[in-house]
Amino acid sequence: MFTTVNRYVIAERALRAAAPHELLDAVRRVLVEQYGAESVDLLMADYGLTVLQPVTVLPQTVKPVSVHNSVAGRAFGAQEPVVEAARNGRARVHLPVSVRGDRLGVLSVTLPPDSGVQDLLGELSDIAEVLGHEVVVAERDTDIYLQARRKDRLTLAAEMQWQLLPGRSCSRPEYDLAAQLEPAYGIFGDNFDWSATADHLMLYVTNGMGEGIEASLLTNLAINALRNARRAGLAIDDQAALADQAVYAHYRGRSYLSVLMFDFDLTTGWAKVVDAGSPRLLRLRGGAVERVTFEAQLPLGMFEETDYVVQEFRVEAGDRLVFVSDGVYAVADPKGEAYGDVALARAIQATRLLPAAEVPRAILRELTGHRGRSVADDDALVVCLDWRGI
């Protein structure tokens, strides 16, 4: 017991003391010295969640690993350690690197023969978790981990949008929450935001008009206005009203932004809702999928001094809520037929056994098949909330 705790403490101290760009070197050094590791690699999930990219010094020359058909990808998807047999009795352990449900990547460690790998999985997983926390902190001071996430170059608009997001998934005892945007490397105005306290979860799903940098600027203004109002302790109807004023003051009605806003009470499951535009909500409950509608109100910034009215909505334990932008339900196939609620309901049913973190990407893959081409004409956003209650 002393040895296990001591090795974990050594790893934790080494990571906390390391320079932001040297986290991989620090964890590699500890794993070599304390566990006899023969190789240690950190793989970061790319923005499209299709590959795991090795953290290396630029220019990156090591090939990425597929999320969908690799052993490391299996560890990433299952969020559990996976042991792979290597040459000459060695074992290669793939450990998920995550922070409170936000999946960052995989730490892959090759251990020597007879190292007792099964007995080490717990402490190695703990080390991978600490590494994840340190990566999140280090991203404030270095670009190395953000660069490793890029399979392709981001457009400037996409750069702004990804920096605006809170993460791609999170998990608490009451809920699991995940989201994904496409095209990941060229998004315009769709966005999502969330924030939780001890007893509340606030969730915004936004759909900004326009293209390119103008759409991104509009979304940045609206999201930061909503955050400013939220952090001042205002209710969501007042948040919407103040953000509406901020957008209108700048654009005078020329540009506006649709948003679906929720304030969930984690103790009761009751939510206050403001529906100001085009994002839609579908609910999977008891094996049946149905669209949930609210009283439609004006998008943010369309007119001066719009008043917003709160509606009420209740979730039950076991509910799955799927939020989508118009870039999902309105997408047409080559014959001109829109994806629509029926096809979306089928996709939600088909993914019902997947964890929330896997659902957005799975639905977007289904959407690509309907569209008949890999490149989208519009942003597509999917947010999945699995409600467990308390």
Short mmCIF file of C-alpha atoms in Angstrom, two decimals:
data_model
loop_
_atom_site.label_atom_id
_atom_site.label_comp_id
_atom_site.label_asym_id
_atom_site.label_seq_id
_atom_site.Cartn_x
_atom_site.Cartn_y
_atom_site.Cartn_z
CA MET A 1 0.00 0.00 0.00
CA PHE A 2 2.79 2.40 0.88
CA THR A 3 4.53 1.72 -2.45
CA THR A 4 1.33 2.37 -4.44
CA VAL A 5 0.57 5.65 -2.66
CA ASN A 6 4.19 6.70 -2.83
CA ARG A 7 4.42 6.16 -6.60
CA TYR A 8 1.16 8.02 -7.17
CA VAL A 9 2.34 10.94 -5.03
CA ILE A 10 5.64 11.03 -6.93
CA ALA A 11 3.75 11.21 -10.24
CA GLU A 12 1.35 13.86 -8.97
CA ARG A 13 4.15 16.06 -7.64
CA ALA A 14 6.15 15.67 -10.85
CA LEU A 15 3.18 16.75 -12.97
CA ARG A 16 2.33 19.71 -10.78
CA ALA A 17 5.96 20.87 -10.81
CA ALA A 18 6.44 20.46 -14.58
CA ALA A 19 6.39 23.36 -17.00
CA PRO A 20 3.13 23.45 -19.02
CA HIS A 21 4.78 22.18 -22.21
CA GLU A 22 6.68 19.40 -20.38
CA LEU A 23 3.81 17.38 -18.89
CA LEU A 24 4.43 14.41 -21.18
CA ASP A 25 8.14 14.43 -20.35
CA ALA A 26 7.32 14.54 -16.64
CA VAL A 27 4.84 11.64 -16.69
CA ARG A 28 7.11 9.64 -18.98
CA ARG A 29 10.03 10.07 -16.60
CA VAL A 30 7.98 8.89 -13.60
CA LEU A 31 6.51 5.90 -15.44
CA VAL A 32 9.96 4.83 -16.62
CA GLU A 33 11.56 5.19 -13.19
CA GLN A 34 8.71 3.84 -11.04
CA TYR A 35 7.08 1.26 -13.33
CA GLY A 36 9.83 0.33 -15.77
CA ALA A 37 7.78 1.66 -18.71
CA GLU A 38 9.48 1.21 -22.07
CA SER A 39 7.43 3.81 -23.94
CA VAL A 40 4.86 6.45 -23.00
CA ASP A 41 2.68 8.39 -25.47
CA LEU A 42 -0.07 10.94 -25.01
CA LEU A 43 -2.74 10.98 -27.73
CA MET A 44 -5.21 13.88 -27.95
CA ALA A 45 -8.67 13.56 -29.54
CA ASP A 46 -9.00 15.80 -32.58
CA TYR A 47 -11.78 18.37 -32.97
CA GLY A 48 -13.83 16.04 -35.16
CA LEU A 49 -13.48 13.11 -32.70
CA THR A 50 -12.25 10.88 -35.52
CA VAL A 51 -8.58 10.36 -34.60
CA LEU A 52 -6.19 10.44 -31.64
CA GLN A 53 -3.19 12.64 -32.40
CA PRO A 54 0.19 12.08 -30.66
CA VAL A 55 1.57 15.01 -28.68
CA THR A 56 4.90 15.72 -30.36
CA VAL A 57 7.05 18.69 -31.19
CA LEU A 58 6.00 20.45 -34.40
CA PRO A 59 6.07 19.58 -37.21
CA GLN A 60 4.07 16.50 -36.23
CA THR A 61 5.28 13.46 -38.14
CA VAL A 62 3.78 10.59 -36.11
CA LYS A 63 0.63 9.14 -37.68
CA PRO A 64 -2.67 9.61 -35.82
CA VAL A 65 -4.69 6.65 -34.52
CA SER A 66 -8.33 6.07 -35.45
CA VAL A 67 -10.90 6.58 -32.69
CA HIS A 68 -13.21 4.01 -34.28
CA ASN A 69 -11.03 0.98 -35.06
CA SER A 70 -7.99 0.98 -32.79
CA VAL A 71 -7.21 -0.33 -29.33
CA ALA A 72 -6.48 3.18 -28.05
CA GLY A 73 -9.75 4.32 -29.58
CA ARG A 74 -11.56 1.59 -27.68
CA ALA A 75 -10.17 2.90 -24.41
CA PHE A 76 -11.23 6.41 -25.40
CA GLY A 77 -14.76 5.36 -26.32
CA ALA A 78 -15.34 3.06 -23.34
CA GLN A 79 -13.53 5.36 -20.90
CA GLU A 80 -11.89 2.32 -19.36
CA PRO A 81 -8.29 1.00 -19.44
CA VAL A 82 -7.58 -1.46 -22.24
CA VAL A 83 -4.59 -3.83 -22.17
CA GLU A 84 -3.03 -4.83 -25.48
CA ALA A 85 -0.53 -7.67 -25.83
CA ALA A 86 2.78 -6.44 -27.29
CA ARG A 87 5.93 -8.22 -28.49
CA ASN A 88 7.96 -10.54 -26.28
CA GLY A 89 5.50 -10.65 -23.41
CA ARG A 90 5.20 -6.91 -23.05
CA ALA A 91 1.86 -5.21 -22.43
CA ARG A 92 0.67 -1.90 -23.81
CA VAL A 93 -1.90 -0.20 -21.58
CA HIS A 94 -4.23 2.47 -22.99
CA LEU A 95 -5.66 4.75 -20.30
CA PRO A 96 -8.40 7.36 -20.87
CA VAL A 97 -7.34 10.92 -20.08
CA SER A 98 -10.48 12.76 -18.96
CA VAL A 99 -11.53 15.58 -16.64
CA ARG A 100 -14.95 15.33 -14.99
CA GLY A 101 -16.38 13.52 -17.97
CA ASP A 102 -14.69 15.69 -20.63
CA ARG A 103 -12.74 13.22 -22.76
CA LEU A 104 -9.36 14.63 -23.79
CA GLY A 105 -7.42 11.65 -25.09
CA VAL A 106 -5.48 8.51 -24.16
CA LEU A 107 -2.21 7.80 -22.33
CA SER A 108 -0.54 4.72 -23.83
CA VAL A 109 2.14 2.95 -21.76
CA THR A 110 4.25 -0.07 -22.74
CA LEU A 111 5.25 -2.16 -19.71
CA PRO A 112 7.89 -4.93 -19.52
CA PRO A 113 7.05 -8.65 -19.19
CA ASP A 114 5.89 -9.87 -15.78
CA SER A 115 5.08 -6.35 -14.59
CA GLY A 116 1.73 -7.42 -13.13
CA VAL A 117 -0.18 -5.08 -15.36
CA GLN A 118 -3.64 -5.97 -14.04
CA ASP A 119 -2.61 -4.99 -10.53
CA LEU A 120 -1.33 -1.63 -11.80
CA LEU A 121 -4.40 -0.50 -13.75
CA GLY A 122 -5.94 1.38 -10.83
CA GLU A 123 -2.93 3.51 -10.00
CA LEU A 124 -2.04 4.06 -13.66
CA SER A 125 -5.60 5.26 -14.26
CA ASP A 126 -5.25 7.68 -11.35
CA ILE A 127 -2.05 9.05 -12.88
CA ALA A 128 -3.79 9.50 -16.25
CA GLU A 129 -6.57 11.42 -14.50
CA VAL A 130 -4.09 13.78 -12.84
CA LEU A 131 -2.41 14.26 -16.21
CA GLY A 132 -5.78 15.28 -17.67
CA HIS A 133 -6.30 17.95 -15.03
CA GLU A 134 -2.82 19.31 -15.60
CA VAL A 135 -3.34 19.42 -19.39
CA VAL A 136 -6.47 21.55 -18.92
CA VAL A 137 -4.55 23.98 -16.70
CA ALA A 138 -1.52 23.98 -19.00
CA GLU A 139 -3.60 24.97 -22.04
CA ARG A 140 -3.77 28.48 -20.60
CA ASP A 141 -0.01 28.82 -21.08
CA THR A 142 0.96 26.65 -24.04
CA ASP A 143 -0.48 25.68 -27.44
CA ILE A 144 1.16 22.26 -27.64
CA TYR A 145 -1.93 20.27 -26.58
CA LEU A 146 -4.31 22.35 -28.71
CA GLN A 147 -1.99 21.89 -31.70
CA ALA A 148 -2.03 18.14 -31.15
CA ARG A 149 -5.83 18.16 -31.49
CA ARG A 150 -5.67 19.45 -35.07
CA LYS A 151 -5.94 16.94 -37.86
CA ASP A 152 -6.36 19.85 -40.26
CA ARG A 153 -6.06 23.60 -40.00
CA LEU A 154 -8.97 25.41 -38.35
CA THR A 155 -10.59 28.37 -40.05
CA LEU A 156 -10.39 31.58 -38.04
CA ALA A 157 -14.14 31.39 -37.36
CA ALA A 158 -13.77 27.83 -36.05
CA GLU A 159 -10.80 28.87 -33.89
CA MET A 160 -12.99 31.50 -32.24
CA GLN A 161 -15.90 29.11 -31.77
CA TRP A 162 -13.88 26.27 -30.18
CA GLN A 163 -12.22 28.70 -27.77
CA LEU A 164 -15.69 29.87 -26.71
CA LEU A 165 -16.95 26.41 -25.73
CA PRO A 166 -16.99 25.12 -22.11
CA GLY A 167 -15.85 21.62 -23.20
CA ARG A 168 -17.39 18.78 -25.15
CA SER A 169 -18.78 16.70 -22.32
CA CYS A 170 -19.19 16.69 -18.56
CA SER A 171 -20.56 14.31 -15.97
CA ARG A 172 -22.14 14.63 -12.53
CA PRO A 173 -24.21 12.26 -10.41
CA GLU A 174 -27.39 13.95 -11.69
CA TYR A 175 -26.58 13.97 -15.42
CA ASP A 176 -24.23 13.28 -18.32
CA LEU A 177 -23.90 16.02 -20.93
CA ALA A 178 -22.11 16.02 -24.29
CA ALA A 179 -22.07 18.03 -27.52
CA GLN A 180 -20.40 18.12 -30.92
CA LEU A 181 -20.19 20.64 -33.76
CA GLU A 182 -19.69 19.99 -37.46
CA PRO A 183 -17.89 20.83 -39.64
CA ALA A 184 -15.40 20.72 -36.78
CA TYR A 185 -12.66 22.58 -38.64
CA GLY A 186 -14.89 25.15 -40.32
CA ILE A 187 -17.87 25.98 -38.05
CA PHE A 188 -19.55 29.39 -38.26
CA GLY A 189 -22.20 30.40 -35.75
CA ASP A 190 -23.66 27.39 -33.92
CA ASN A 191 -22.57 27.04 -30.32
CA PHE A 192 -23.43 25.68 -26.88
CA ASP A 193 -22.65 26.71 -23.35
CA TRP A 194 -23.30 25.31 -19.90
CA SER A 195 -22.59 26.08 -16.28
CA ALA A 196 -23.46 24.19 -13.10
CA THR A 197 -23.73 25.04 -9.42
CA ALA A 198 -24.57 22.80 -6.47
CA ASP A 199 -28.25 22.72 -7.42
CA HIS A 200 -28.62 24.19 -10.92
CA LEU A 201 -27.51 23.47 -14.48
CA MET A 202 -27.81 26.22 -17.08
CA LEU A 203 -27.63 25.12 -20.71
CA TYR A 204 -27.73 27.27 -23.87
CA VAL A 205 -27.97 25.94 -27.42
CA THR A 206 -27.41 28.70 -30.00
CA ASN A 207 -27.78 29.04 -33.75
CA GLY A 208 -26.24 32.24 -35.15
CA MET A 209 -27.03 33.57 -38.60
CA GLY A 210 -24.46 34.28 -41.29
CA GLU A 211 -21.20 32.68 -42.34
CA GLY A 212 -17.53 32.77 -41.56
CA ILE A 213 -16.02 35.36 -39.25
CA GLU A 214 -19.20 37.48 -39.11
CA ALA A 215 -21.21 34.55 -37.74
CA SER A 216 -18.50 33.81 -35.20
CA LEU A 217 -18.35 37.43 -34.05
CA LEU A 218 -22.12 37.48 -33.58
CA THR A 219 -22.04 34.29 -31.52
CA ASN A 220 -19.13 35.52 -29.42
CA LEU A 221 -21.00 38.72 -28.59
CA ALA A 222 -24.21 36.89 -27.67
CA ILE A 223 -22.60 34.13 -25.61
CA ASN A 224 -20.47 36.57 -23.63
CA ALA A 225 -23.50 38.78 -23.04
CA LEU A 226 -25.41 35.76 -21.72
CA ARG A 227 -22.47 34.77 -19.51
CA ASN A 228 -22.13 38.32 -18.20
CA ALA A 229 -25.80 38.35 -17.20
CA ARG A 230 -25.64 34.81 -15.77
CA ARG A 231 -22.58 35.61 -13.68
CA ALA A 232 -24.40 38.65 -12.31
CA GLY A 233 -26.95 36.21 -10.88
CA LEU A 234 -29.83 37.10 -13.21
CA ALA A 235 -32.66 34.71 -14.12
CA ILE A 236 -32.65 33.29 -17.65
CA ASP A 237 -35.43 35.59 -18.96
CA ASP A 238 -33.38 38.61 -17.84
CA GLN A 239 -30.24 37.01 -19.30
CA ALA A 240 -32.04 36.73 -22.64
CA ALA A 241 -33.28 40.32 -22.45
CA LEU A 242 -29.83 41.77 -21.72
CA ALA A 243 -28.15 39.68 -24.42
CA ASP A 244 -30.91 40.75 -26.83
CA GLN A 245 -30.12 44.40 -26.05
CA ALA A 246 -26.37 43.84 -26.52
CA VAL A 247 -26.83 42.21 -29.92
CA TYR A 248 -29.37 44.79 -31.10
CA ALA A 249 -27.20 47.70 -29.93
CA HIS A 250 -24.38 46.46 -32.14
CA TYR A 251 -26.24 45.15 -35.21
CA ARG A 252 -29.48 47.19 -35.10
CA GLY A 253 -31.48 44.16 -36.27
CA ARG A 254 -29.28 43.30 -39.26
CA SER A 255 -28.03 40.14 -37.53
CA TYR A 256 -29.56 38.11 -34.75
CA LEU A 257 -29.10 34.81 -32.95
CA SER A 258 -31.50 31.98 -32.05
CA VAL A 259 -31.10 30.39 -28.64
CA LEU A 260 -32.80 27.71 -26.55
CA MET A 261 -32.07 28.31 -22.85
CA PHE A 262 -32.62 25.99 -19.86
CA ASP A 263 -32.15 26.43 -16.14
CA PHE A 264 -32.49 22.96 -14.57
CA ASP A 265 -33.11 22.57 -10.85
CA LEU A 266 -30.97 19.52 -10.03
CA THR A 267 -32.98 18.70 -6.92
CA THR A 268 -36.42 18.54 -8.58
CA GLY A 269 -35.91 18.10 -12.33
CA TRP A 270 -37.99 21.20 -13.07
CA ALA A 271 -36.49 23.57 -15.63
CA LYS A 272 -37.18 27.16 -16.60
CA VAL A 273 -37.03 27.57 -20.38
CA VAL A 274 -36.69 30.45 -22.83
CA ASP A 275 -37.16 29.47 -26.49
CA ALA A 276 -35.88 32.29 -28.68
CA GLY A 277 -35.48 30.79 -32.13
CA SER A 278 -34.70 27.69 -34.11
CA PRO A 279 -32.86 25.03 -32.01
CA ARG A 280 -35.09 22.00 -31.35
CA LEU A 281 -35.46 19.51 -28.50
CA LEU A 282 -36.39 15.83 -28.78
CA ARG A 283 -36.90 13.60 -25.75
CA LEU A 284 -36.36 9.86 -25.44
CA ARG A 285 -38.51 8.54 -22.60
CA GLY A 286 -39.62 4.97 -22.03
CA GLY A 287 -38.38 3.88 -25.45
CA ALA A 288 -40.38 6.54 -27.34
CA VAL A 289 -38.98 9.67 -29.01
CA GLU A 290 -41.06 12.83 -29.20
CA ARG A 291 -40.41 16.43 -30.06
CA VAL A 292 -40.85 18.90 -27.19
CA THR A 293 -42.13 22.31 -28.21
CA PHE A 294 -42.25 25.60 -26.36
CA GLU A 295 -43.79 28.99 -27.07
CA ALA A 296 -41.60 30.48 -29.79
CA GLN A 297 -40.17 33.91 -29.00
CA LEU A 298 -38.03 36.32 -31.01
CA PRO A 299 -34.32 35.61 -31.58
CA LEU A 300 -31.82 37.73 -29.69
CA GLY A 301 -31.15 41.08 -31.37
CA MET A 302 -33.97 41.05 -33.92
CA PHE A 303 -35.81 44.00 -32.34
CA GLU A 304 -35.08 46.54 -29.63
CA GLU A 305 -35.97 45.71 -26.01
CA THR A 306 -37.74 42.39 -26.49
CA ASP A 307 -39.31 40.90 -23.36
CA TYR A 308 -38.84 37.15 -22.83
CA VAL A 309 -41.24 34.86 -20.96
CA VAL A 310 -40.14 31.82 -18.98
CA GLN A 311 -41.89 28.50 -19.46
CA GLU A 312 -41.61 25.39 -17.30
CA PHE A 313 -40.50 21.90 -18.25
CA ARG A 314 -39.78 18.78 -16.21
CA VAL A 315 -37.34 15.94 -16.78
CA GLU A 316 -37.57 12.52 -15.18
CA ALA A 317 -34.89 10.02 -14.24
CA GLY A 318 -33.94 8.06 -17.36
CA ASP A 319 -34.84 10.82 -19.81
CA ARG A 320 -32.49 11.53 -22.71
CA LEU A 321 -32.79 15.03 -24.18
CA VAL A 322 -31.29 15.71 -27.62
CA PHE A 323 -30.95 19.31 -28.79
CA VAL A 324 -30.22 20.07 -32.46
CA SER A 325 -29.68 23.13 -34.63
CA ASP A 326 -31.36 23.71 -37.98
CA GLY A 327 -28.18 22.43 -39.61
CA VAL A 328 -29.38 18.98 -38.50
CA TYR A 329 -33.15 18.78 -38.95
CA ALA A 330 -33.29 21.00 -42.07
CA VAL A 331 -30.46 19.35 -44.03
CA ALA A 332 -31.63 18.02 -47.40
CA ASP A 333 -30.54 14.82 -49.10
CA PRO A 334 -29.52 14.80 -52.81
CA LYS A 335 -33.24 14.60 -53.73
CA GLY A 336 -34.07 17.67 -51.65
CA GLU A 337 -35.81 15.85 -48.77
CA ALA A 338 -35.13 17.39 -45.36
CA TYR A 339 -33.74 15.20 -42.57
CA GLY A 340 -36.63 16.17 -40.29
CA ASP A 341 -37.96 14.92 -36.98
CA VAL A 342 -38.78 11.40 -38.23
CA ALA A 343 -35.22 10.63 -39.35
CA LEU A 344 -33.85 12.33 -36.26
CA ALA A 345 -36.09 10.20 -34.03
CA ARG A 346 -34.77 7.06 -35.78
CA ALA A 347 -31.19 8.21 -35.15
CA ILE A 348 -31.95 8.81 -31.47
CA GLN A 349 -33.49 5.35 -31.20
CA ALA A 350 -30.49 3.80 -32.95
CA THR A 351 -28.09 5.41 -30.45
CA ARG A 352 -30.15 4.78 -27.30
CA LEU A 353 -27.65 2.26 -25.89
CA LEU A 354 -24.65 4.55 -26.36
CA PRO A 355 -23.41 6.73 -23.51
CA ALA A 356 -24.23 10.43 -23.83
CA ALA A 357 -20.64 11.27 -24.81
CA GLU A 358 -20.94 9.08 -27.94
CA VAL A 359 -24.39 10.20 -29.09
CA PRO A 360 -23.71 13.58 -30.76
CA ARG A 361 -20.98 12.23 -33.00
CA ALA A 362 -23.02 9.12 -33.88
CA ILE A 363 -26.03 11.23 -34.91
CA LEU A 364 -23.80 13.51 -36.98
CA ARG A 365 -22.37 10.47 -38.79
CA GLU A 366 -25.94 9.41 -39.57
CA LEU A 367 -26.62 12.91 -40.85
CA THR A 368 -23.62 12.73 -43.18
CA GLY A 369 -25.10 9.61 -44.75
CA HIS A 370 -28.41 11.40 -45.32
CA ARG A 371 -26.68 14.45 -46.80
CA GLY A 372 -24.77 12.25 -49.24
CA ARG A 373 -21.56 14.25 -49.02
CA SER A 374 -18.94 14.77 -46.34
CA VAL A 375 -18.82 18.58 -46.45
CA ALA A 376 -21.79 20.39 -44.90
CA ASP A 377 -23.27 23.64 -46.21
CA ASP A 378 -24.35 24.70 -42.74
CA ASP A 379 -23.24 24.19 -39.15
CA ALA A 380 -24.68 21.13 -37.43
CA LEU A 381 -24.90 20.97 -33.64
CA VAL A 382 -26.07 18.08 -31.44
CA VAL A 383 -26.23 18.22 -27.64
CA CYS A 384 -27.21 15.17 -25.57
CA LEU A 385 -28.30 15.32 -21.93
CA ASP A 386 -28.91 12.10 -19.99
CA TRP A 387 -30.84 12.85 -16.81
CA ARG A 388 -30.38 10.57 -13.83
CA GLY A 389 -31.83 12.84 -11.15
CA ILE A 390 -30.79 12.38 -7.53
#
